[in-house]
Amino acid sequence: MRLAVGALLWISLNVAAADAPVRFVMADSWAMPMVQLDRGRPTQGILYDIMLSLATQVGVPAEFHVLPRARVQGAMEHGEVDVRCYAAQSWLPNQSGDYIWSIPLFLQRDLLVSRQGPPASIVPASLKHESIGTVLGYVYPTLQPLFDNGQLQREDARNQEQVLDKLLVGRYRYAVTNQWTLDWFNQRLMPGRQLQAVAVLQEQNVGCYVRNDPKVPVQRILRTLLRMKMSGEIDDIIGLYTGAEPRTP
């Protein structure tokens, strides 16, 4: 009898472990096409679709934690969440904790953009006393020396979409965005009003990292991400939202 009870307990514990959700973290400063947040909950977007597909293929529920950007890494370190996507190791020079990184999954292409009218390309260092649309808390290594010496000034907004909305209505002449967001934003504008890239500031491969914990199916997650990348699924999701052929690492 005790053997039977023990066997049932073992089965129950393993079922419970198998059903434990993978907890994904998202920054509340993200906007479409990365993610759409409705009342603080993700509903669509490139990263939402990728995370949901990943959890489905791993065979576990997906649980999404939307946090202020400044709290994201702390949540990883304290074991409150398990997976962070769209990150680079160079962005986290003082990262503490035990994590395993995926292969590069995306190309982060940062652009200086403007409304129709300026020259086709510019050198950022040639700009004088310009306000630049930026996202609060984001670091822009190429422009930082120009911010530090006062040659350029940041004008922060809460998320990337707000930055471009303010550019469109003329709050400033230049803003920083990534290629995905620019492609998404321009889809809703007539050709004569679309924003244009005037300089490439930085290109960097980014991916996901997983908290290395026995309770987290780390290797299944990493193998699934590799399969999703190699099969073209990730690039297909990007193209679905941006309407453009994605650039791959």
XYZ file of C-alpha atoms in Angstrom:
249
model
C 0.000 0.000 0.000
C 2.784 2.365 0.934
C 4.515 1.531 -2.346
C 1.345 2.391 -4.267
C 0.946 5.695 -2.404
C 4.599 6.466 -3.016
C 4.233 5.761 -6.723
C 1.169 8.004 -6.970
C 2.985 10.792 -5.133
C 5.964 10.465 -7.494
C 3.666 10.644 -10.529
C 1.820 13.658 -9.096
C 5.037 15.519 -8.381
C 6.358 14.850 -11.873
C 3.104 15.971 -13.495
C 3.186 19.159 -11.419
C 6.812 19.766 -12.418
C 6.005 19.161 -16.089
C 3.163 21.666 -15.911
C 5.223 24.411 -14.210
C 5.138 27.489 -16.438
C 8.188 29.116 -17.955
C 8.204 32.710 -16.734
C 9.176 35.223 -19.427
C 10.064 38.798 -18.553
C 9.122 41.795 -20.707
C 10.022 45.449 -20.253
C 7.072 47.828 -20.035
C 8.935 50.215 -22.360
C 8.571 47.800 -25.272
C 6.119 48.717 -28.021
C 4.982 47.244 -31.318
C 6.166 45.390 -33.243
C 8.086 43.860 -30.322
C 4.984 43.544 -28.148
C 1.547 45.092 -27.699
C 0.665 45.686 -24.061
C -3.018 46.059 -23.167
C -3.611 46.962 -19.515
C -0.163 45.663 -18.708
C -0.638 42.304 -20.449
C 1.006 41.253 -23.739
C -1.401 40.356 -26.530
C 0.650 40.268 -29.747
C 3.996 41.186 -31.258
C 7.233 39.594 -32.460
C 8.617 38.684 -29.039
C 5.236 37.657 -27.646
C 4.657 35.285 -30.579
C 8.160 33.836 -30.289
C 7.861 33.276 -26.533
C 4.420 31.706 -26.859
C 5.583 29.377 -29.634
C 8.689 28.492 -27.633
C 6.671 27.508 -24.558
C 4.232 25.500 -26.674
C 7.019 23.558 -28.345
C 8.797 22.957 -25.019
C 5.476 21.671 -23.671
C 4.924 24.060 -20.778
C 2.587 27.008 -20.151
C 3.955 30.516 -20.761
C 3.726 33.088 -17.977
C 4.496 36.734 -18.816
C 5.851 39.239 -16.297
C 5.787 42.855 -17.504
C 8.171 44.977 -15.436
C 9.819 48.393 -15.567
C 13.030 48.081 -17.541
C 15.164 48.880 -14.483
C 13.698 45.883 -12.641
C 14.151 43.260 -15.349
C 17.650 42.077 -14.486
C 16.926 42.130 -10.765
C 13.925 39.866 -11.348
C 16.189 37.403 -13.155
C 18.765 37.500 -10.369
C 16.144 36.920 -7.660
C 14.551 33.971 -9.473
C 11.251 35.755 -10.098
C 11.449 35.022 -13.848
C 13.235 32.430 -15.954
C 13.830 33.734 -19.486
C 14.751 37.113 -20.902
C 14.806 37.649 -24.653
C 16.112 40.438 -26.844
C 19.287 41.047 -24.867
C 23.039 41.027 -25.470
C 25.811 40.123 -23.066
C 27.504 43.452 -23.787
C 24.417 45.212 -22.399
C 24.924 43.448 -19.068
C 28.614 43.913 -18.184
C 28.010 43.388 -14.463
C 25.594 40.494 -14.805
C 25.546 38.301 -11.720
C 23.992 34.861 -11.444
C 24.136 31.638 -13.402
C 22.668 31.932 -16.891
C 22.976 30.166 -20.230
C 22.703 32.177 -23.435
C 21.048 31.129 -26.664
C 22.642 31.511 -30.065
C 22.142 34.960 -31.669
C 18.506 35.147 -32.753
C 17.982 38.738 -33.889
C 19.899 41.673 -35.318
C 19.416 44.871 -33.335
C 19.934 47.696 -35.836
C 19.807 51.144 -34.232
C 19.071 54.037 -36.557
C 18.966 57.798 -36.402
C 15.756 58.757 -38.184
C 14.096 61.947 -39.349
C 11.066 63.164 -41.221
C 11.176 63.629 -44.987
C 13.451 66.469 -46.018
C 16.973 66.107 -44.537
C 19.889 64.781 -46.623
C 19.876 61.058 -47.341
C 22.550 60.462 -44.720
C 24.270 62.493 -42.020
C 27.148 62.130 -39.583
C 25.707 62.398 -36.039
C 28.823 64.218 -34.800
C 28.065 67.016 -37.281
C 24.790 67.875 -35.537
C 24.843 70.864 -33.184
C 22.430 71.681 -30.359
C 19.773 69.225 -31.512
C 17.274 67.445 -29.280
C 17.221 63.726 -30.037
C 14.191 61.562 -29.332
C 15.202 58.693 -27.036
C 13.606 56.093 -24.773
C 13.878 56.686 -21.047
C 16.609 54.517 -19.532
C 18.028 53.291 -22.854
C 21.757 53.638 -23.504
C 23.002 54.799 -26.915
C 26.774 54.215 -27.015
C 27.346 56.002 -30.338
C 25.579 59.177 -29.195
C 26.566 59.136 -25.520
C 29.753 61.229 -25.948
C 27.674 63.853 -27.765
C 25.124 63.856 -24.942
C 27.885 64.063 -22.350
C 29.546 67.132 -23.887
C 26.232 68.912 -24.417
C 26.444 68.929 -28.210
C 23.172 66.966 -28.342
C 20.329 66.709 -25.822
C 18.136 63.726 -25.052
C 14.378 64.096 -25.055
C 13.078 60.934 -23.400
C 9.743 59.228 -23.924
C 8.355 56.158 -22.162
C 8.579 53.828 -25.155
C 9.790 53.689 -28.730
C 6.404 54.384 -30.331
C 6.011 57.585 -28.339
C 9.465 58.676 -29.491
C 8.429 58.348 -33.142
C 5.014 59.948 -32.583
C 6.766 63.030 -31.193
C 9.154 63.092 -34.156
C 6.247 62.874 -36.584
C 4.527 65.931 -35.094
C 7.745 67.955 -35.065
C 8.769 67.964 -31.394
C 12.331 67.440 -32.620
C 14.072 66.740 -35.935
C 15.816 63.468 -35.096
C 15.146 60.349 -33.057
C 16.725 56.968 -32.389
C 14.835 53.777 -33.166
C 15.479 50.238 -34.300
C 14.785 48.797 -37.729
C 11.785 46.717 -36.597
C 9.997 49.686 -35.056
C 10.717 51.941 -38.033
C 9.324 49.363 -40.476
C 6.206 48.854 -38.320
C 5.631 52.575 -37.798
C 5.991 53.442 -41.479
C 3.390 50.860 -42.534
C 0.605 53.109 -41.227
C 1.874 56.243 -43.011
C 1.465 57.416 -46.579
C 4.763 57.309 -48.533
C 5.155 61.072 -48.363
C 5.000 61.087 -44.562
C 7.151 58.052 -43.776
C 10.176 58.490 -41.529
C 13.580 57.808 -43.020
C 16.854 56.518 -41.629
C 19.655 59.081 -41.937
C 22.405 57.145 -40.096
C 23.097 53.639 -38.821
C 24.280 54.005 -35.231
C 24.955 50.400 -34.292
C 24.290 46.808 -35.307
C 24.428 44.037 -32.740
C 23.343 40.408 -32.483
C 20.983 39.705 -29.604
C 19.303 36.613 -28.220
C 17.771 35.130 -25.081
C 19.240 33.905 -21.826
C 17.838 31.411 -19.357
C 18.292 31.170 -15.606
C 20.290 27.987 -14.983
C 18.042 26.328 -12.434
C 17.107 22.629 -12.140
C 13.447 23.659 -12.018
C 13.724 25.283 -15.462
C 13.920 23.115 -18.631
C 17.002 25.023 -19.753
C 18.314 22.671 -22.438
C 14.864 22.101 -23.946
C 14.392 25.862 -24.179
C 17.776 26.401 -25.830
C 17.350 23.502 -28.262
C 13.901 24.757 -29.222
C 15.180 28.289 -29.848
C 17.926 26.861 -32.049
C 15.366 24.830 -34.001
C 13.061 27.847 -34.370
C 15.933 29.928 -35.733
C 17.286 27.284 -38.099
C 13.831 26.444 -39.468
C 13.135 30.074 -40.336
C 10.222 30.366 -37.890
C 11.714 33.339 -36.041
C 12.488 35.222 -39.245
C 8.976 34.496 -40.543
C 7.458 36.021 -37.393
C 9.625 39.128 -37.795
C 8.605 39.491 -41.420
C 4.936 39.081 -40.533
C 5.014 42.232 -38.408
C 7.536 44.393 -40.232
C 6.445 43.652 -43.784
C 10.100 43.463 -44.748
C 12.627 40.720 -45.348
C 14.325 40.344 -41.929
C 18.056 40.766 -41.544
C 19.606 37.708 -39.903
C 22.791 37.400 -37.837
